[in-house]
Tab-separated table of C-alpha atoms (C1' of nucleotides) in Angstrom:
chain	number	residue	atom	x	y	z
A	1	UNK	CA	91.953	175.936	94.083
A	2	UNK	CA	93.053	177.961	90.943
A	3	UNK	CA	93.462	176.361	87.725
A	4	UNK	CA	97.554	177.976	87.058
A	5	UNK	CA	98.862	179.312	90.265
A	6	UNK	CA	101.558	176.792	91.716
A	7	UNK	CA	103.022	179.546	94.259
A	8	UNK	CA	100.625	178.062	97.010
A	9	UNK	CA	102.519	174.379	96.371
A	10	UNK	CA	105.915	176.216	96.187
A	11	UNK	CA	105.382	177.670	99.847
A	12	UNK	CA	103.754	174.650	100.875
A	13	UNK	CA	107.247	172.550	99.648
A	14	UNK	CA	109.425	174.941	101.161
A	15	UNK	CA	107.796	174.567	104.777
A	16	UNK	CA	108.939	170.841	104.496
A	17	UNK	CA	112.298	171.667	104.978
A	18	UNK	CA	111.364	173.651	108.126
A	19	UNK	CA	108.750	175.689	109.707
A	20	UNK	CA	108.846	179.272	108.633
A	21	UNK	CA	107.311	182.952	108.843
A	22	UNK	CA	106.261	184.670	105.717
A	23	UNK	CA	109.589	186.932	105.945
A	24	UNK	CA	111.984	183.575	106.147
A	25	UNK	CA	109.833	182.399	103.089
A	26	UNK	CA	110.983	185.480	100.905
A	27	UNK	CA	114.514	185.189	102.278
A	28	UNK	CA	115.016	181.495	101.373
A	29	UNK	CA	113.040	182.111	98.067
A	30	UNK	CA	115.802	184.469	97.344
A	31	UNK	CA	118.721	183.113	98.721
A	32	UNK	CA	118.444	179.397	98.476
A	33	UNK	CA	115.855	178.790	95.490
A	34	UNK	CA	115.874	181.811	93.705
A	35	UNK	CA	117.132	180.584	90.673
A	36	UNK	CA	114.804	177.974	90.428
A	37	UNK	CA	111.678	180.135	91.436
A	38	UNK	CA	110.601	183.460	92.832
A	39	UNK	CA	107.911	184.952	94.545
A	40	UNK	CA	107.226	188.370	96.341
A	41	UNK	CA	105.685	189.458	99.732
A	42	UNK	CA	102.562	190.105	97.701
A	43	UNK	CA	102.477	187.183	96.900
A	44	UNK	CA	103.830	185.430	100.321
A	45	UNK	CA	101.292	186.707	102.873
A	46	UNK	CA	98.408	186.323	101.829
A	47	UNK	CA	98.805	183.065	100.368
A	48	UNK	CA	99.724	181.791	103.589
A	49	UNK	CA	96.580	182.603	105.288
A	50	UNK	CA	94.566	181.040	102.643
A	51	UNK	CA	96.865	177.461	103.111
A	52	UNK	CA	95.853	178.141	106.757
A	53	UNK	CA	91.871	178.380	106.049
A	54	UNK	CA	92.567	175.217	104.403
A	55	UNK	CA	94.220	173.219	106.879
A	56	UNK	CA	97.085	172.572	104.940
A	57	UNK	CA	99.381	174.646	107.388
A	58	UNK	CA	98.999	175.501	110.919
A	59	UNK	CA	100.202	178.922	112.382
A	60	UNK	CA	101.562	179.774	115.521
A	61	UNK	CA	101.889	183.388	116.901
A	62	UNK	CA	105.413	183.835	118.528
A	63	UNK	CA	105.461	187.353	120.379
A	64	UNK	CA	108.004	189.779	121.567
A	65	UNK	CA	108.458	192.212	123.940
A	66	UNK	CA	109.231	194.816	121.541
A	67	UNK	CA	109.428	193.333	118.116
A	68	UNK	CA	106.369	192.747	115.839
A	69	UNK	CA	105.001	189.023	116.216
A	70	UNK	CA	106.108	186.501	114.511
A	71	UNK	CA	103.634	183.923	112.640
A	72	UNK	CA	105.592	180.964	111.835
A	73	UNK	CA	103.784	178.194	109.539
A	74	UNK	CA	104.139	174.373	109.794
A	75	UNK	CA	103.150	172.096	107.191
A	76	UNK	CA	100.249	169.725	108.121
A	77	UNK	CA	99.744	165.762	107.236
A	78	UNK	CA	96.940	167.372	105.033
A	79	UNK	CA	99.073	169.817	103.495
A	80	UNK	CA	102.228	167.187	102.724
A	81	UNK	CA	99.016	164.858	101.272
A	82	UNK	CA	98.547	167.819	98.327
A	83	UNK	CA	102.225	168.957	98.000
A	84	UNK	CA	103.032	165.218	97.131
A	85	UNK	CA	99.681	165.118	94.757
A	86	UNK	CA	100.475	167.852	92.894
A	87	UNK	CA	104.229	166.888	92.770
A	88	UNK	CA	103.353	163.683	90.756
A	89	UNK	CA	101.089	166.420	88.027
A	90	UNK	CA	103.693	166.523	85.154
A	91	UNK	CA	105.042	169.977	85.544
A	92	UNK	CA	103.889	172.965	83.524
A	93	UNK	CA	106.334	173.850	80.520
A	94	UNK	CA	107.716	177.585	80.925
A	95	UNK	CA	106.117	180.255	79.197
A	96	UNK	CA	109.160	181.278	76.730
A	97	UNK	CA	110.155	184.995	77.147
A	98	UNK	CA	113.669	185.910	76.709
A	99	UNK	CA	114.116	188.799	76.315
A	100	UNK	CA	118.048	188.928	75.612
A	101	UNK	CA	117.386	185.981	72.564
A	102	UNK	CA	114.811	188.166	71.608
A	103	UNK	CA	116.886	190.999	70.702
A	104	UNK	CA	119.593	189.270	69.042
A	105	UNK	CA	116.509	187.583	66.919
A	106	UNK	CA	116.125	191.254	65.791
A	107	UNK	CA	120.101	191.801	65.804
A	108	UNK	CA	119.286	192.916	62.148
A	109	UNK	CA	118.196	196.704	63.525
A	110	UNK	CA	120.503	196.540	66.239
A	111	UNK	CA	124.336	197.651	65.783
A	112	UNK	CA	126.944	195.004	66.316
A	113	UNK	CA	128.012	196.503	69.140
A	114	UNK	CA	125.002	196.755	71.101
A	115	UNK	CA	124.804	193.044	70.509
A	116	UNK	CA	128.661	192.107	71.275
A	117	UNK	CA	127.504	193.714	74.610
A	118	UNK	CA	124.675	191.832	75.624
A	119	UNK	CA	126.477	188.532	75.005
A	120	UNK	CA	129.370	189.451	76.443
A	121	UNK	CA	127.533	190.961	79.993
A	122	UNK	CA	125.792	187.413	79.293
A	123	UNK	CA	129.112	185.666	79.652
A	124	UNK	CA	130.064	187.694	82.700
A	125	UNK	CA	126.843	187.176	84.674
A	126	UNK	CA	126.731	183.323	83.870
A	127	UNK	CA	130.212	182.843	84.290
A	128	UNK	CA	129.719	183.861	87.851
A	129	UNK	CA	126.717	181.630	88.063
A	130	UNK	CA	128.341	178.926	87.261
A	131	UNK	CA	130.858	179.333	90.147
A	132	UNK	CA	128.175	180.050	92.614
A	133	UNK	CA	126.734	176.739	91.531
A	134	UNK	CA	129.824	174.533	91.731
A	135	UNK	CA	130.445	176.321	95.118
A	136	UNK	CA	127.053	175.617	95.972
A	137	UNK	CA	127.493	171.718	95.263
A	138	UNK	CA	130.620	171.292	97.018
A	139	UNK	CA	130.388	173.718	100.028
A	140	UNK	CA	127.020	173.259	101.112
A	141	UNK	CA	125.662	170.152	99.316
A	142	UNK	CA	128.150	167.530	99.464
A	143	UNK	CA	129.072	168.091	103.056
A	144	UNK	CA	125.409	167.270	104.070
A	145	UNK	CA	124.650	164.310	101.885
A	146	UNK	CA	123.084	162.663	104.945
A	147	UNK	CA	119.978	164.299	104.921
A	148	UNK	CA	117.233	163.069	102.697
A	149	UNK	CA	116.663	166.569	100.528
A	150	UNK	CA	120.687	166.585	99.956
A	151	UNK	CA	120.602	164.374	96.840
A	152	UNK	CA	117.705	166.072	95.049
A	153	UNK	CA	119.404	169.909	95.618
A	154	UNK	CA	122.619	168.203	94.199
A	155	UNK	CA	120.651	167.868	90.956
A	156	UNK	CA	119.045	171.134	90.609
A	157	UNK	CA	122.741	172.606	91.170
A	158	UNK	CA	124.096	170.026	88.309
A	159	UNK	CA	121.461	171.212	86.200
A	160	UNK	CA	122.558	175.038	86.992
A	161	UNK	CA	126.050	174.483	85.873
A	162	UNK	CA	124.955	172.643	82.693
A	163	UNK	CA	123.070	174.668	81.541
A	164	UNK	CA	125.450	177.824	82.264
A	165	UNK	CA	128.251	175.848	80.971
A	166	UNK	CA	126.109	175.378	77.278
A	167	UNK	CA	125.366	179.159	77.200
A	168	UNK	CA	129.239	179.932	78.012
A	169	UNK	CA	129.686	177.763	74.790
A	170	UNK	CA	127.151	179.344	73.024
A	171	UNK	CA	128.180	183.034	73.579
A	172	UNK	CA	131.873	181.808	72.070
A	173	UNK	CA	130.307	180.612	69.126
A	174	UNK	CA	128.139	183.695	68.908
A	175	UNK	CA	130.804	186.311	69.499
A	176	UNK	CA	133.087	184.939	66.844
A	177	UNK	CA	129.840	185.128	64.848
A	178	UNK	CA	128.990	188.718	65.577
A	179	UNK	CA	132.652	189.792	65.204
A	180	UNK	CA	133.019	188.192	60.943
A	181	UNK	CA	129.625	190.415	60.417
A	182	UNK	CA	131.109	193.749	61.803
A	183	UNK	CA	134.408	192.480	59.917
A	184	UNK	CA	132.676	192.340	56.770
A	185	UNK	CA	130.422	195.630	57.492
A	186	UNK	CA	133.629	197.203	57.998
A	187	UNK	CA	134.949	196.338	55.001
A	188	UNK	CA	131.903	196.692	52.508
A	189	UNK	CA	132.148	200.301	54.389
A	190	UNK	CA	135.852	200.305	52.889
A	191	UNK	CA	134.697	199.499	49.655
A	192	UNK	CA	132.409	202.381	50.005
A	193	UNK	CA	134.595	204.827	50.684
A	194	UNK	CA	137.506	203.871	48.525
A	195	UNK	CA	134.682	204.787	45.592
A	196	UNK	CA	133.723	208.024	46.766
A	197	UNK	CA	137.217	208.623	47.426
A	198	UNK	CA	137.740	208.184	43.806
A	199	UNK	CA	134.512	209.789	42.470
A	200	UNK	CA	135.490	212.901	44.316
B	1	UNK	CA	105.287	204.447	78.411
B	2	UNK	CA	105.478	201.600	80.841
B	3	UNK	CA	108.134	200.660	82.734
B	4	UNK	CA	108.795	197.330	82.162
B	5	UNK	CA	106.756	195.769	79.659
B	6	UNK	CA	108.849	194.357	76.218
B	7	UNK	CA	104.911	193.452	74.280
B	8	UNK	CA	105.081	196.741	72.343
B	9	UNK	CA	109.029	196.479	71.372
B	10	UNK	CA	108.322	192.386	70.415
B	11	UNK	CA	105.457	193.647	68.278
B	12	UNK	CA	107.407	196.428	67.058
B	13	UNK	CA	110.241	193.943	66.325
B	14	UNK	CA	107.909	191.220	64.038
B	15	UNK	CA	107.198	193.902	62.292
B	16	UNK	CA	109.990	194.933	60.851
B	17	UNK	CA	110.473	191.064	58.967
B	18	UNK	CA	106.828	192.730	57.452
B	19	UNK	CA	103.961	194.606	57.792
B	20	UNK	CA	101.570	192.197	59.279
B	21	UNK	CA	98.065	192.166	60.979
B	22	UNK	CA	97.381	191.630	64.680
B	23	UNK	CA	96.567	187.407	63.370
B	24	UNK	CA	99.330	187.371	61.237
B	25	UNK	CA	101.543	188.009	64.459
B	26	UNK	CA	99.980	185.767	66.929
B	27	UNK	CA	100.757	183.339	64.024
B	28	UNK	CA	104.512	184.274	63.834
B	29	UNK	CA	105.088	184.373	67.568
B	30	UNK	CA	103.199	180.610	67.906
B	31	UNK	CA	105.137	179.039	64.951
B	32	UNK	CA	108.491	180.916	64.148
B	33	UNK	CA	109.632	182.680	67.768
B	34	UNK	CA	107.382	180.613	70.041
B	35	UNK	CA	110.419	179.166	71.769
B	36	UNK	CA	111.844	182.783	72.444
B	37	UNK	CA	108.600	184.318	73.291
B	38	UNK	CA	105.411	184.430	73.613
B	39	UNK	CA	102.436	186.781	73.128
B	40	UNK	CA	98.562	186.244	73.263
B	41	UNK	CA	95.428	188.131	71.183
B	42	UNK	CA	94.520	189.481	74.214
B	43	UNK	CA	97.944	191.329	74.468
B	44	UNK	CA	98.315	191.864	70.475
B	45	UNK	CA	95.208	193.769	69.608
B	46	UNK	CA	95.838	196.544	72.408
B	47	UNK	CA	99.151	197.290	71.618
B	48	UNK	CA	98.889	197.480	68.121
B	49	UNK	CA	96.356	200.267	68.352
B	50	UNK	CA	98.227	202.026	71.012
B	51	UNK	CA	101.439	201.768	68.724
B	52	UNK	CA	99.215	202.805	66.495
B	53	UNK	CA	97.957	206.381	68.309
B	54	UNK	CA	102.015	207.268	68.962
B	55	UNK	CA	102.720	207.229	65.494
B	56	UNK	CA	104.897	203.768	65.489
B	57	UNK	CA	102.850	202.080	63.266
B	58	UNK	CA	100.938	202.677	60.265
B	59	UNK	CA	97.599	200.797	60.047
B	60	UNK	CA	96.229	199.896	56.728
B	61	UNK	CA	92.649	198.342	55.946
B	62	UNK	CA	92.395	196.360	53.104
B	63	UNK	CA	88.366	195.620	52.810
B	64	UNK	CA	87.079	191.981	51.474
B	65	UNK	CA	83.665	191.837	50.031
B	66	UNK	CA	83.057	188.841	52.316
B	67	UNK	CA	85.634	188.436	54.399
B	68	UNK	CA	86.094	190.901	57.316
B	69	UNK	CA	88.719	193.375	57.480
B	70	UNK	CA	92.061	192.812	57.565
B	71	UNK	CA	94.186	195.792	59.313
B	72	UNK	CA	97.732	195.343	58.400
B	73	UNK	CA	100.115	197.101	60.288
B	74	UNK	CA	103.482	198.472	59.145
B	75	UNK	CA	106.275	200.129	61.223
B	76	UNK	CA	107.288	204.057	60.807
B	77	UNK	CA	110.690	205.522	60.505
B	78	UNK	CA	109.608	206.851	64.425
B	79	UNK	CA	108.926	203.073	65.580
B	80	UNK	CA	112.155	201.634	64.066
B	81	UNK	CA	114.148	204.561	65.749
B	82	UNK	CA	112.076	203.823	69.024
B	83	UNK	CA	113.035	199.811	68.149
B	84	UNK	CA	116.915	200.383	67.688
B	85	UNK	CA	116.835	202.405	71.033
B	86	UNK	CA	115.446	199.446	72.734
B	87	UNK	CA	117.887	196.853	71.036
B	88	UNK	CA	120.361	198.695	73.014
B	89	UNK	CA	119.008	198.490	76.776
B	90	UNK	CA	120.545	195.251	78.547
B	91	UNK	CA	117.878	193.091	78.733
B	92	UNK	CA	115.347	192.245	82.052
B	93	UNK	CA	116.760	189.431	82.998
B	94	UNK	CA	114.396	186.429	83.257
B	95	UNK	CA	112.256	185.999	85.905
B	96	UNK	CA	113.085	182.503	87.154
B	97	UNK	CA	110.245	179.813	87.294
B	98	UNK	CA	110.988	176.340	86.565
B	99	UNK	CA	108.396	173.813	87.978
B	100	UNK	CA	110.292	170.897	86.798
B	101	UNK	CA	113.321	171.899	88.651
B	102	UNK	CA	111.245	173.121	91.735
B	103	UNK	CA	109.316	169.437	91.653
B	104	UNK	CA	112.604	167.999	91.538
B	105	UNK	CA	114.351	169.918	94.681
B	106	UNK	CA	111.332	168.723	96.750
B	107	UNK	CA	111.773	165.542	95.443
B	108	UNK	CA	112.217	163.712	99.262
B	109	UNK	CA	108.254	164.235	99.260
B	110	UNK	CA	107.677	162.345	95.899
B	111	UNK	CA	108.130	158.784	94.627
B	112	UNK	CA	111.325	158.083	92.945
B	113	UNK	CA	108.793	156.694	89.925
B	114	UNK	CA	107.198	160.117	89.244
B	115	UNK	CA	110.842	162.251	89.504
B	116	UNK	CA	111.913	159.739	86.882
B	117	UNK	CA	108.771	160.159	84.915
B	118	UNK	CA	109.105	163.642	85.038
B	119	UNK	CA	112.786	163.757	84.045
B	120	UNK	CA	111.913	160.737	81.036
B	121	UNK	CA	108.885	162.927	79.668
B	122	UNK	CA	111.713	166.562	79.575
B	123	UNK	CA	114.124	163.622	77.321
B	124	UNK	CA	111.312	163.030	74.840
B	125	UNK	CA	110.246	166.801	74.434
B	126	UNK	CA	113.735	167.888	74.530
B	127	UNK	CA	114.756	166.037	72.107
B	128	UNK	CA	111.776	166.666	70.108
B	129	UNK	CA	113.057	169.959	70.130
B	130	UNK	CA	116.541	169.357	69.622
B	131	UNK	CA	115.749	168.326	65.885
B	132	UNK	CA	113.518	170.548	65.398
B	133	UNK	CA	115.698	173.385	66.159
B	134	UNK	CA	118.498	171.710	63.996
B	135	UNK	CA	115.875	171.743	60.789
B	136	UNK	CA	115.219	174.930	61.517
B	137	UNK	CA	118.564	175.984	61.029
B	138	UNK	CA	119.883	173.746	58.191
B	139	UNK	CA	116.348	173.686	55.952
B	140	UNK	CA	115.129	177.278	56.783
B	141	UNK	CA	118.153	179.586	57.458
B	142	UNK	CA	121.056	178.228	55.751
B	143	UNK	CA	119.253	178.406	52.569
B	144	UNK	CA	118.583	181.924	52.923
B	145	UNK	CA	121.689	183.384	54.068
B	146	UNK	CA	121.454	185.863	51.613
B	147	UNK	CA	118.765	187.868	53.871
B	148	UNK	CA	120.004	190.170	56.205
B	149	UNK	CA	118.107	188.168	59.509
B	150	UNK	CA	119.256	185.420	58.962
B	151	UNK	CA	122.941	185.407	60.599
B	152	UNK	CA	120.861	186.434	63.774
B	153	UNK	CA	117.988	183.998	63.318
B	154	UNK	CA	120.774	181.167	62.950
B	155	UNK	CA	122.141	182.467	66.088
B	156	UNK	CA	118.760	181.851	68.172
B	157	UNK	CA	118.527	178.652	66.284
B	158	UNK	CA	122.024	177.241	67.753
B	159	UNK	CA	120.858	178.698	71.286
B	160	UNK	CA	118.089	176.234	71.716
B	161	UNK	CA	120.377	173.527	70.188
B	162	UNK	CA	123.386	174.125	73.198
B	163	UNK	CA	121.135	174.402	75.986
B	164	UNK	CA	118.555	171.233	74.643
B	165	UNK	CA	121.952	169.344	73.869
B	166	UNK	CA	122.532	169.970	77.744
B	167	UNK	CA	118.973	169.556	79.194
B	168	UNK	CA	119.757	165.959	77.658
B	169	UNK	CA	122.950	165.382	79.020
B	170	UNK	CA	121.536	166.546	82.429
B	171	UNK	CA	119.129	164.208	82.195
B	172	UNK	CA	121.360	161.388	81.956
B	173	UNK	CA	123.041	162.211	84.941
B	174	UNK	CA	119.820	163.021	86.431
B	175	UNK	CA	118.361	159.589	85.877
B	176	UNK	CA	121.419	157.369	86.738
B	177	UNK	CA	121.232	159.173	90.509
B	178	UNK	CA	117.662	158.651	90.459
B	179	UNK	CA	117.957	155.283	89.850
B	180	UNK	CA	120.377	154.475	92.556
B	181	UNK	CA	118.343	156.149	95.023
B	182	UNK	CA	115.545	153.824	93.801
B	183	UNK	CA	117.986	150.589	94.697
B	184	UNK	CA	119.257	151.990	98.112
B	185	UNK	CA	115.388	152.203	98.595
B	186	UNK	CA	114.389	148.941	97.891
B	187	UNK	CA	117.417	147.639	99.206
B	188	UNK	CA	116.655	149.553	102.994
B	189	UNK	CA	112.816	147.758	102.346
B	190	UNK	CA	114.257	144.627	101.739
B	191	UNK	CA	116.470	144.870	104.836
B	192	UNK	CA	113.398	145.549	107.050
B	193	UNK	CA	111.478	142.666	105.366
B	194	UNK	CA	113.902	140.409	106.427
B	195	UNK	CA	113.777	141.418	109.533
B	196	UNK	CA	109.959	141.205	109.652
B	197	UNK	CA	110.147	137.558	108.513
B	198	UNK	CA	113.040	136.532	110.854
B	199	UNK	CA	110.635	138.079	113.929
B	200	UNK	CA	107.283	136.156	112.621
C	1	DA	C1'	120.372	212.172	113.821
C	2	DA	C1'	119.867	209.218	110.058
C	3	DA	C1'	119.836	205.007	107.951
C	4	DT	C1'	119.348	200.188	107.926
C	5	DG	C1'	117.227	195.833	109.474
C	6	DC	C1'	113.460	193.055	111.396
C	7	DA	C1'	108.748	191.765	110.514
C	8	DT	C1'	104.276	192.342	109.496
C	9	DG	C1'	101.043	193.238	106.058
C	10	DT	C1'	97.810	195.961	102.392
C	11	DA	C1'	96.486	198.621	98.195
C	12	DA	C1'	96.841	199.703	93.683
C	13	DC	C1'	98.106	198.741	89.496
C	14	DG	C1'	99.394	196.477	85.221
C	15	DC	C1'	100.425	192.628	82.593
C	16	DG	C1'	98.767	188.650	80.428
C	17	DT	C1'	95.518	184.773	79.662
C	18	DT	C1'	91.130	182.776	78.747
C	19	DA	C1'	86.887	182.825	77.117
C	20	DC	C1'	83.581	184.778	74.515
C	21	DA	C1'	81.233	187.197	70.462
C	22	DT	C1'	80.709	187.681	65.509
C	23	DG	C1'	80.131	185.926	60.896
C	24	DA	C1'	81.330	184.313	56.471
C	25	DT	C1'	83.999	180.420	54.008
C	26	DT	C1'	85.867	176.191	53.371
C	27	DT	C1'	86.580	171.505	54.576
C	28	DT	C1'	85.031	166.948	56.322
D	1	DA	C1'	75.229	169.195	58.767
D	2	DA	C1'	79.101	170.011	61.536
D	3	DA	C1'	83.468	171.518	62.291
D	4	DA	C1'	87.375	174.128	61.359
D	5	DT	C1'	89.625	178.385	59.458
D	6	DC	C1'	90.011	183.268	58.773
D	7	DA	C1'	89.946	187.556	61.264
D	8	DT	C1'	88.564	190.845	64.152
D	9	DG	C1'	88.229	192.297	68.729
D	10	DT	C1'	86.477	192.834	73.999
D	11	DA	C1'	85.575	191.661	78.926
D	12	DA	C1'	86.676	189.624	82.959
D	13	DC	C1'	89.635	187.795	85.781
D	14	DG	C1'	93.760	186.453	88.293
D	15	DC	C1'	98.446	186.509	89.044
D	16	DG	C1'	102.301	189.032	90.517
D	17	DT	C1'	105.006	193.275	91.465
D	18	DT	C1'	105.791	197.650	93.533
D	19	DA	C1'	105.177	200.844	96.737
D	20	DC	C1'	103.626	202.103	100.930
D	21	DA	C1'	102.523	201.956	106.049
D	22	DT	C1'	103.936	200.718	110.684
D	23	DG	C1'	107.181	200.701	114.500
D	24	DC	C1'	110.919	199.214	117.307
D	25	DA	C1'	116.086	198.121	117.507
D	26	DT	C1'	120.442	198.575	115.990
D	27	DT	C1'	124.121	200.444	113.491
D	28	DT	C1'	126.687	204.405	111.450
DNA sequence: AAATGCATGTAACGCGTTACATGATTTT
DNA sequence: AAAATCATGTAACGCGTTACATGCATTT
């Protein structure tokens, strides 16, 4: 098995909640877990024939009279054996790269504007996130609490809100911030003026 | 130039603090934006020729009688233009891949004692980083306010501080649910125990 | 008639990491 | 004497994305 990779666990814990095809893979990646992790049909496919070489899923070929067949993978008592191994492996820290921090970092080449912007599209796009979230928690967690997964999906959608919630905070802080430097840009640029005003 | 790739503006970015060599930027990114991003040698070297060939950067080599070279590498008025013009596209948004939370939303197929583990080992490094980021910010940028970066570098500094303060806050939340999952466990064994002893 | 959706997959490419090579200097 | 630091870089590899190919069914 590769040293890094951990997209064949991620299929491999996704198939516990139900048996899937490669397509219903990339649709609940996107849909359901997508803000937790992501993977492409690149990706998908082939990694699911190498968990079947393995053993650690088993594949059955539904066909169609006119649509393509379907190969829909079940997880196997082998397979569950690894997920839950490599579940207990302390998890790997993120590689940081973000690339709207990054930019602000270097706000010192940038126009206040420019920067205003990105913090406030920020505020817009995790605004909305954090409604999707709370929805997410109440419409479709809560209502299903009997079923074993329930509680653990609760937490990932706490932690979604939290951490929205601190970067709403943060862009106020950071706006107010950004908006006393143009202020004073502004009025060094006065200042400026007013003296070649009076020189000429 | 490529379509997606942010290495050369990073680079180009560093740069403008001072002119630096390839090592002398692998050293920034590890100790002063490691948190924001990240960058290898493997990465480094390339692009700082290749910025080099379009005229972006200025390469200087300052020869050491024993030492090897050192080529230091300064940006042009062409890369700083090329810089601000980047500044100004909305940023990629981040790709999302967080193992901790995916461990966590498959949690039904792990022991209670390793999602708590997991959750009790984020606290500790969180909050490693949680001062850290506050001496940043007090010790290294509040004393030199007088630069131009700094505002923007104080800025990045209070971002890790909001979303660490609520990594920790999640946690505590995170580990109180835990916890009573553990009980109703143990209580569900005990239950069955019971049982087992009433039968034999 | 054209576009979109279902469903499979592959090929090519690029980004990024890791490991290695080199070699002198300083520290332990 | 061994290890670590300074400082350059390259080669190989693997992960992951994007774009493409296929072909029927359904919607516009």
């Amino acid at each position: 098995m590769p040293r890094t990779s951990s997209t064949a666990y991620a299929l491999l814990g996704l198939l516990t909640i139900e048996p899937m095809s490669g397509y219903d893979l990339a649709l609940v990646v996107r849909t359901s877990v997508g803000h937790i992790w992501s993977e492409s049909y690149g990706q998908i496919y082939p990694t699911l024939r190498k968990l079947a070489v393995r053993g650690l899923v088993n594949r059955k070929t539904e066909r169609h009279r006119s649509k393509p067949d379907r190969h829909v993978y079940s997880i196997t008592t082998k397979g569950r054996k690894e997920l839950t191994a490599w579940l207990a492996v302390p998890p790997q820290p993120e590689i940081p790269r973000n690339e709207m921090l990054l930019k602000l970092f270097l706000g010192a080449q940038a126009s206040i504007d420019v920067l205003v912007a990105n913090v406030e599209r920020m505020v817009q796009e995790h605004g909305a996130l954090l409604q999707k979230f709370k929805r997410i928690e109440h419409d479709e967690i809560d209502k299903n609490l009997q079923y074993p997964d329930a509680p653990f999906w609760k937490m990932t959608a706490r932690y979604g809100q939290t951490e929205m919630e601190a970067h709403l905070k943060w862009a106020e802080e950071t706006l107010e911030a950004l908006r006393k430097i143009a202020k004073q840009q502004n009025s060094s640029l006065e200042a400026r003026k007013e003296k070649n005003y009076a020189r000429g």
